[in-house]
PDB file of C-alpha atoms in Angstrom:
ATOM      1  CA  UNK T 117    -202.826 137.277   0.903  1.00 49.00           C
ATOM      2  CA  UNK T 118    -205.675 136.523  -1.809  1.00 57.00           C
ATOM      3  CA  UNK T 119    -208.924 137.279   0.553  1.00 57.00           C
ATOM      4  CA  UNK T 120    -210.612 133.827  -0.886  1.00 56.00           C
ATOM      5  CA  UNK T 121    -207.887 131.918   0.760  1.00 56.00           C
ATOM      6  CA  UNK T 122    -208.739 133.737   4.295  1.00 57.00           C
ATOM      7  CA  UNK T 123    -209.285 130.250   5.533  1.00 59.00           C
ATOM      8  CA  UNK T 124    -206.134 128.913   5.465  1.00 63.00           C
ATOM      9  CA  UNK T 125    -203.954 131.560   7.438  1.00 80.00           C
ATOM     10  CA  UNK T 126    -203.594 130.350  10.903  1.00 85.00           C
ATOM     11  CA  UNK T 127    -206.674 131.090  13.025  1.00 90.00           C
ATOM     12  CA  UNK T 128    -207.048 130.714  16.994  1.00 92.00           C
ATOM     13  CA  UNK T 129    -209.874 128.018  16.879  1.00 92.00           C
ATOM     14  CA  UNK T 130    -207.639 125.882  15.073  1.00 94.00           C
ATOM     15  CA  UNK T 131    -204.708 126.940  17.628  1.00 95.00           C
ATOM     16  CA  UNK T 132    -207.306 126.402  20.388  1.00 94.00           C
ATOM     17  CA  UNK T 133    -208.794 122.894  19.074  1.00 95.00           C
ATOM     18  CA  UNK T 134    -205.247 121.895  18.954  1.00 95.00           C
ATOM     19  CA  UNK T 135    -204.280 122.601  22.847  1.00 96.00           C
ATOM     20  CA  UNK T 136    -207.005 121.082  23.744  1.00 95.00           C
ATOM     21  CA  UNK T 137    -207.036 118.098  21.819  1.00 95.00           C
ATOM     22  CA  UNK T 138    -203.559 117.827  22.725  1.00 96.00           C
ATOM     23  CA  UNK T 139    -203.813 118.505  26.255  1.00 94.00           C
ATOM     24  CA  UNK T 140    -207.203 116.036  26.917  1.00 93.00           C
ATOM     25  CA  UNK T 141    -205.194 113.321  24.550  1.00 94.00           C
ATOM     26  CA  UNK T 142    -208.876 112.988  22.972  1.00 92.00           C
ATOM     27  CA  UNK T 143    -211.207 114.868  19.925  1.00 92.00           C
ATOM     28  CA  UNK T 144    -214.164 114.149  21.044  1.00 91.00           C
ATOM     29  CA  UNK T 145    -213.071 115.629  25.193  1.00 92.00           C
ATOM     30  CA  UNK T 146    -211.433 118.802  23.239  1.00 93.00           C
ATOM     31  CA  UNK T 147    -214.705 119.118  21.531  1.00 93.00           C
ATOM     32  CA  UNK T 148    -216.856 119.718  25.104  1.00 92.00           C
ATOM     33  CA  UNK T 149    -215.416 122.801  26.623  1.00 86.00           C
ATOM     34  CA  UNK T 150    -216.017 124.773  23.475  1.00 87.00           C
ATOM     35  CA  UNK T 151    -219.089 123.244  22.362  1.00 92.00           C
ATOM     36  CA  UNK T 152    -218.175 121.616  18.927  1.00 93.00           C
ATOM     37  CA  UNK T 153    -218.326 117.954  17.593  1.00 94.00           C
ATOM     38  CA  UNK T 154    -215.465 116.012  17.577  1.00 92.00           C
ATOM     39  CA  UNK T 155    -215.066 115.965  13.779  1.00 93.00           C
ATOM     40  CA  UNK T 156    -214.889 119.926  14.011  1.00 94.00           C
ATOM     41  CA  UNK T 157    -211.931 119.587  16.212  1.00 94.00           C
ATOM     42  CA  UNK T 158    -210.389 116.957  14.232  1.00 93.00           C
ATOM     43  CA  UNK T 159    -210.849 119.144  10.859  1.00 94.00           C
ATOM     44  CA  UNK T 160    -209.603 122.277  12.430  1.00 95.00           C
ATOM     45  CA  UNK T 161    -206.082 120.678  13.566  1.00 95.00           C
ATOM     46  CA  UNK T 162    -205.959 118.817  10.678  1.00 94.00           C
ATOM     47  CA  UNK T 163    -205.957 122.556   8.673  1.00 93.00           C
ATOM     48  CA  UNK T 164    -203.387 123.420  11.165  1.00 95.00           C
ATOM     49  CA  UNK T 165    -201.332 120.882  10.243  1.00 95.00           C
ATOM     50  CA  UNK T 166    -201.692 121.875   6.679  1.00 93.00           C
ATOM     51  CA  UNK T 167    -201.123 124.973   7.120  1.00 93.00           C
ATOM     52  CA  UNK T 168    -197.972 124.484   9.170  1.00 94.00           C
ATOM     53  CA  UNK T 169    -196.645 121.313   7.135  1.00 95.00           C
ATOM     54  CA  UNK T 170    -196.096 119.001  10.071  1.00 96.00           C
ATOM     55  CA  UNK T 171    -198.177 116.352  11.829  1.00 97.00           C
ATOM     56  CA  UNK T 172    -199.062 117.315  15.274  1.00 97.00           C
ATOM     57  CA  UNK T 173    -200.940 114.485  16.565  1.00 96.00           C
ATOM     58  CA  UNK T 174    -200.555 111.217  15.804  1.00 95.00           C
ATOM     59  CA  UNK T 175    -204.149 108.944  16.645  1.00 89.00           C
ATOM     60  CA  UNK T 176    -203.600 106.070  18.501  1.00 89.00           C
ATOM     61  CA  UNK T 177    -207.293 104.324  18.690  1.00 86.00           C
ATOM     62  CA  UNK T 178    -209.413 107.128  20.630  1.00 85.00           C
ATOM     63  CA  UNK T 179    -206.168 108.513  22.016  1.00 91.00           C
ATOM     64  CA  UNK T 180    -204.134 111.081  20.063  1.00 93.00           C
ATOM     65  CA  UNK T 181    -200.887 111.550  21.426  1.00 95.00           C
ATOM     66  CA  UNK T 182    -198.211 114.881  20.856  1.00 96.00           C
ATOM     67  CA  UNK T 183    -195.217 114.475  17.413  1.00 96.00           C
ATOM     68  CA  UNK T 184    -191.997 116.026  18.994  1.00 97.00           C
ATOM     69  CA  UNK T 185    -193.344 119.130  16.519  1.00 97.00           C
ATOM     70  CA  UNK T 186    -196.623 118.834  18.251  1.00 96.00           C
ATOM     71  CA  UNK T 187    -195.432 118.949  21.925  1.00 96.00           C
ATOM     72  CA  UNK T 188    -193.176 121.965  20.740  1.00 97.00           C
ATOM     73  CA  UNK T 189    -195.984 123.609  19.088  1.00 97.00           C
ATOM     74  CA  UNK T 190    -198.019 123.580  22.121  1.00 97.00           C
ATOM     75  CA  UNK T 191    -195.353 125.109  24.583  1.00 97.00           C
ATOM     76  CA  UNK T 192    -195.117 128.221  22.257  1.00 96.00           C
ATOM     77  CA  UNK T 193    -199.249 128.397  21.496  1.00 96.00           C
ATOM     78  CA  UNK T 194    -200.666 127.180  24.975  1.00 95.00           C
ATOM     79  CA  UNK T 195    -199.492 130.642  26.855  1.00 94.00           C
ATOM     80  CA  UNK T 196    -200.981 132.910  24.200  1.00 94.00           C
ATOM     81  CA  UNK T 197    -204.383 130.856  23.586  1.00 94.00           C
ATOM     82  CA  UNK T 198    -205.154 130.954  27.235  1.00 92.00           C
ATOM     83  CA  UNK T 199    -204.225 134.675  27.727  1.00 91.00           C
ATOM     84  CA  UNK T 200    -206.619 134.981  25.020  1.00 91.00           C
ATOM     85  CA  UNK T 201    -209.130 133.062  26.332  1.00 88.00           C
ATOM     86  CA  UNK T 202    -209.135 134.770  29.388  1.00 91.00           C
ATOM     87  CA  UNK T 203    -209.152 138.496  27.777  1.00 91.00           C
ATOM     88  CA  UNK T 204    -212.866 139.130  28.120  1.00 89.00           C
ATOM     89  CA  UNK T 205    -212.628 137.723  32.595  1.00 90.00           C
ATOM     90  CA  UNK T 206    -209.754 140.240  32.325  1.00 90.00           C
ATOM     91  CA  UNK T 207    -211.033 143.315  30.848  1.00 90.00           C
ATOM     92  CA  UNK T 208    -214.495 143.342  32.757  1.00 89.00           C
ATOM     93  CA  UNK T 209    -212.574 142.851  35.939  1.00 88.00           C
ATOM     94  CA  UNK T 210    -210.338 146.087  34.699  1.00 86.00           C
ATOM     95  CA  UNK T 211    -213.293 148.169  33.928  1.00 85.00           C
ATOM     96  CA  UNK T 212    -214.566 147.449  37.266  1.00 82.00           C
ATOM     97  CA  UNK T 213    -211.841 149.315  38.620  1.00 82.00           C
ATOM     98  CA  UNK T 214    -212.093 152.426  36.322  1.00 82.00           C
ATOM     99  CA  UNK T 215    -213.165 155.292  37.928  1.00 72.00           C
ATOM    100  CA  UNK T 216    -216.312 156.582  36.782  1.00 73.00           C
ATOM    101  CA  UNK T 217    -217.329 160.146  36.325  1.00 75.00           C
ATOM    102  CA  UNK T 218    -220.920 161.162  36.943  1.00 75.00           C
ATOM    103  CA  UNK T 219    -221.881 165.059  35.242  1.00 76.00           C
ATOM    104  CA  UNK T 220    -224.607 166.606  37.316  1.00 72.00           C
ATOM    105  CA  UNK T 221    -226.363 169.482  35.738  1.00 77.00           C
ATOM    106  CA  UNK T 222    -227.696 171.884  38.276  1.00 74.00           C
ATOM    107  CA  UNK T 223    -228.662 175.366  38.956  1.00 78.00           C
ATOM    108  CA  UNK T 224    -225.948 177.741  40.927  1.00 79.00           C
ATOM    109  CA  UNK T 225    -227.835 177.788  44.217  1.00 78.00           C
ATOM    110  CA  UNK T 226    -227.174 173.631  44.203  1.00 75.00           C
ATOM    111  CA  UNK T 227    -223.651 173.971  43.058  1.00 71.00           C
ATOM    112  CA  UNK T 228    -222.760 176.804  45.191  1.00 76.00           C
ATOM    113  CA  UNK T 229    -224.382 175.305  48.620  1.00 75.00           C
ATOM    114  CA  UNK T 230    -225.401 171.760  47.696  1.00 74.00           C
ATOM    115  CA  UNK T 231    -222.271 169.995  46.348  1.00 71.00           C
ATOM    116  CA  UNK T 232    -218.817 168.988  47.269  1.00 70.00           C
ATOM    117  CA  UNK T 233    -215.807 170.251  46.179  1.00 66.00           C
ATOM    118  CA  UNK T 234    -212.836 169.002  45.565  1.00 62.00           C
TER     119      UNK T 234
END
Protein backbone atom coordinates (compact mmCIF):
# COMPACT_ATOMS: atom_id res chain seq x y z
CA UNK A 1 0.00 0.00 0.00
CA UNK A 2 0.89 3.77 -1.01
CA UNK A 3 2.89 4.81 2.40
CA UNK A 4 0.77 8.32 2.43
CA UNK A 5 -2.32 6.34 2.97
CA UNK A 6 -0.60 4.52 6.18
CA UNK A 7 -3.51 5.93 8.06
CA UNK A 8 -6.16 4.16 6.81
CA UNK A 9 -5.01 0.39 7.17
CA UNK A 10 -6.52 -0.95 10.25
CA UNK A 11 -4.59 0.08 13.38
CA UNK A 12 -5.06 -1.32 17.10
CA UNK A 13 -6.09 2.11 18.68
CA UNK A 14 -8.88 2.20 16.43
CA UNK A 15 -9.53 -1.70 17.22
CA UNK A 16 -9.00 -0.76 20.89
CA UNK A 17 -11.28 2.56 20.95
CA UNK A 18 -13.82 0.36 19.42
CA UNK A 19 -13.96 -2.50 22.32
CA UNK A 20 -14.08 -0.16 24.56
CA UNK A 21 -16.54 2.10 23.35
CA UNK A 22 -18.48 -0.85 22.64
CA UNK A 23 -18.05 -2.60 25.76
CA UNK A 24 -18.68 0.78 28.24
CA UNK A 25 -21.82 1.57 25.69
CA UNK A 26 -20.26 5.27 25.99
CA UNK A 27 -17.27 7.62 24.04
CA UNK A 28 -16.60 9.67 26.46
CA UNK A 29 -16.14 6.25 29.39
CA UNK A 30 -13.97 4.48 26.44
CA UNK A 31 -12.02 7.63 26.34
CA UNK A 32 -10.76 7.34 30.35
CA UNK A 33 -8.85 4.14 30.56
CA UNK A 34 -6.58 5.18 27.74
CA UNK A 35 -6.40 8.73 28.37
CA UNK A 36 -7.98 10.36 25.19
CA UNK A 37 -11.03 12.74 24.66
CA UNK A 38 -14.08 11.44 23.68
CA UNK A 39 -14.01 12.92 20.16
CA UNK A 40 -10.63 10.90 19.66
CA UNK A 41 -12.49 7.77 20.34
CA UNK A 42 -15.37 8.70 18.33
CA UNK A 43 -12.96 9.64 15.21
CA UNK A 44 -10.92 6.55 15.55
CA UNK A 45 -14.07 4.05 15.24
CA UNK A 46 -15.53 6.14 12.93
CA UNK A 47 -12.09 5.39 10.57
CA UNK A 48 -12.73 1.88 11.49
CA UNK A 49 -15.86 1.88 10.16
CA UNK A 50 -14.53 3.37 7.02
CA UNK A 51 -12.11 1.34 6.67
CA UNK A 52 -14.18 -1.80 7.15
CA UNK A 53 -17.43 -0.44 5.27
CA UNK A 54 -19.96 -1.18 7.98
CA UNK A 55 -21.45 0.78 10.88
CA UNK A 56 -20.46 -0.58 14.15
CA UNK A 57 -22.17 1.52 16.58
CA UNK A 58 -25.16 3.05 16.25
CA UNK A 59 -25.53 6.42 18.95
CA UNK A 60 -28.47 6.43 20.80
CA UNK A 61 -28.28 9.94 22.88
CA UNK A 62 -24.97 9.40 25.09
CA UNK A 63 -25.39 5.66 24.65
CA UNK A 64 -23.93 3.86 21.62
CA UNK A 65 -25.15 0.54 21.30
CA UNK A 66 -23.44 -2.74 19.08
CA UNK A 67 -24.93 -3.23 14.78
CA UNK A 68 -25.20 -7.12 14.50
CA UNK A 69 -21.65 -6.34 12.42
CA UNK A 70 -20.50 -4.51 15.46
CA UNK A 71 -21.25 -7.18 18.15
CA UNK A 72 -19.57 -9.70 15.62
CA UNK A 73 -16.67 -7.53 15.15
CA UNK A 74 -15.98 -7.38 18.74
CA UNK A 75 -16.08 -11.25 19.48
CA UNK A 76 -13.27 -11.74 16.83
CA UNK A 77 -11.12 -8.32 17.97
CA UNK A 78 -11.80 -8.31 21.86
CA UNK A 79 -9.45 -11.63 22.45
CA UNK A 80 -6.55 -10.28 20.41
CA UNK A 81 -6.71 -6.48 21.71
CA UNK A 82 -6.55 -7.63 25.25
CA UNK A 83 -3.75 -10.24 24.68
CA UNK A 84 -2.15 -7.29 23.31
CA UNK A 85 -2.76 -5.13 25.89
CA UNK A 86 -1.50 -7.31 28.32
CA UNK A 87 1.92 -8.22 26.31
CA UNK A 88 4.19 -5.84 28.17
CA UNK A 89 2.49 -7.47 32.23
CA UNK A 90 3.37 -10.66 30.32
CA UNK A 91 6.79 -10.38 29.09
CA UNK A 92 8.29 -8.64 32.31
CA UNK A 93 6.71 -11.37 34.34
CA UNK A 94 8.60 -13.95 31.74
CA UNK A 95 11.88 -12.27 32.05
CA UNK A 96 11.58 -12.53 35.67
CA UNK A 97 11.83 -16.08 35.36
CA UNK A 98 14.87 -16.22 32.95
CA UNK A 99 17.77 -17.43 34.39
CA UNK A 100 20.47 -15.08 34.58
CA UNK A 101 24.12 -15.69 34.06
CA UNK A 102 26.65 -13.70 36.04
CA UNK A 103 30.66 -13.93 34.35
CA UNK A 104 33.14 -13.51 37.15
CA UNK A 105 36.62 -12.73 36.08
CA UNK A 106 39.15 -13.97 38.53
CA UNK A 107 42.61 -15.11 39.01
CA UNK A 108 43.27 -19.17 39.17
CA UNK A 109 43.94 -19.28 42.90
CA UNK A 110 39.97 -17.91 43.25
CA UNK A 111 38.71 -20.22 40.62
CA UNK A 112 40.61 -23.16 41.66
CA UNK A 113 39.78 -22.85 45.64
CA UNK A 114 37.22 -20.05 45.84
CA UNK A 115 34.30 -21.01 43.54
CA UNK A 116 31.72 -23.62 42.97
CA UNK A 117 31.51 -25.98 40.47
CA UNK A 118 29.06 -27.40 38.81
Amino acid sequence: MNPSHRYKELQLPQLRSFCLAAIDGNFTTAARAPGLSATTVWQQVRALERQLKVQLLRRRGRVVELTAEGSALLELVQPHVSGLDSLGRLFEARRAVLSQEIVVASGTHLSAFHLPVE
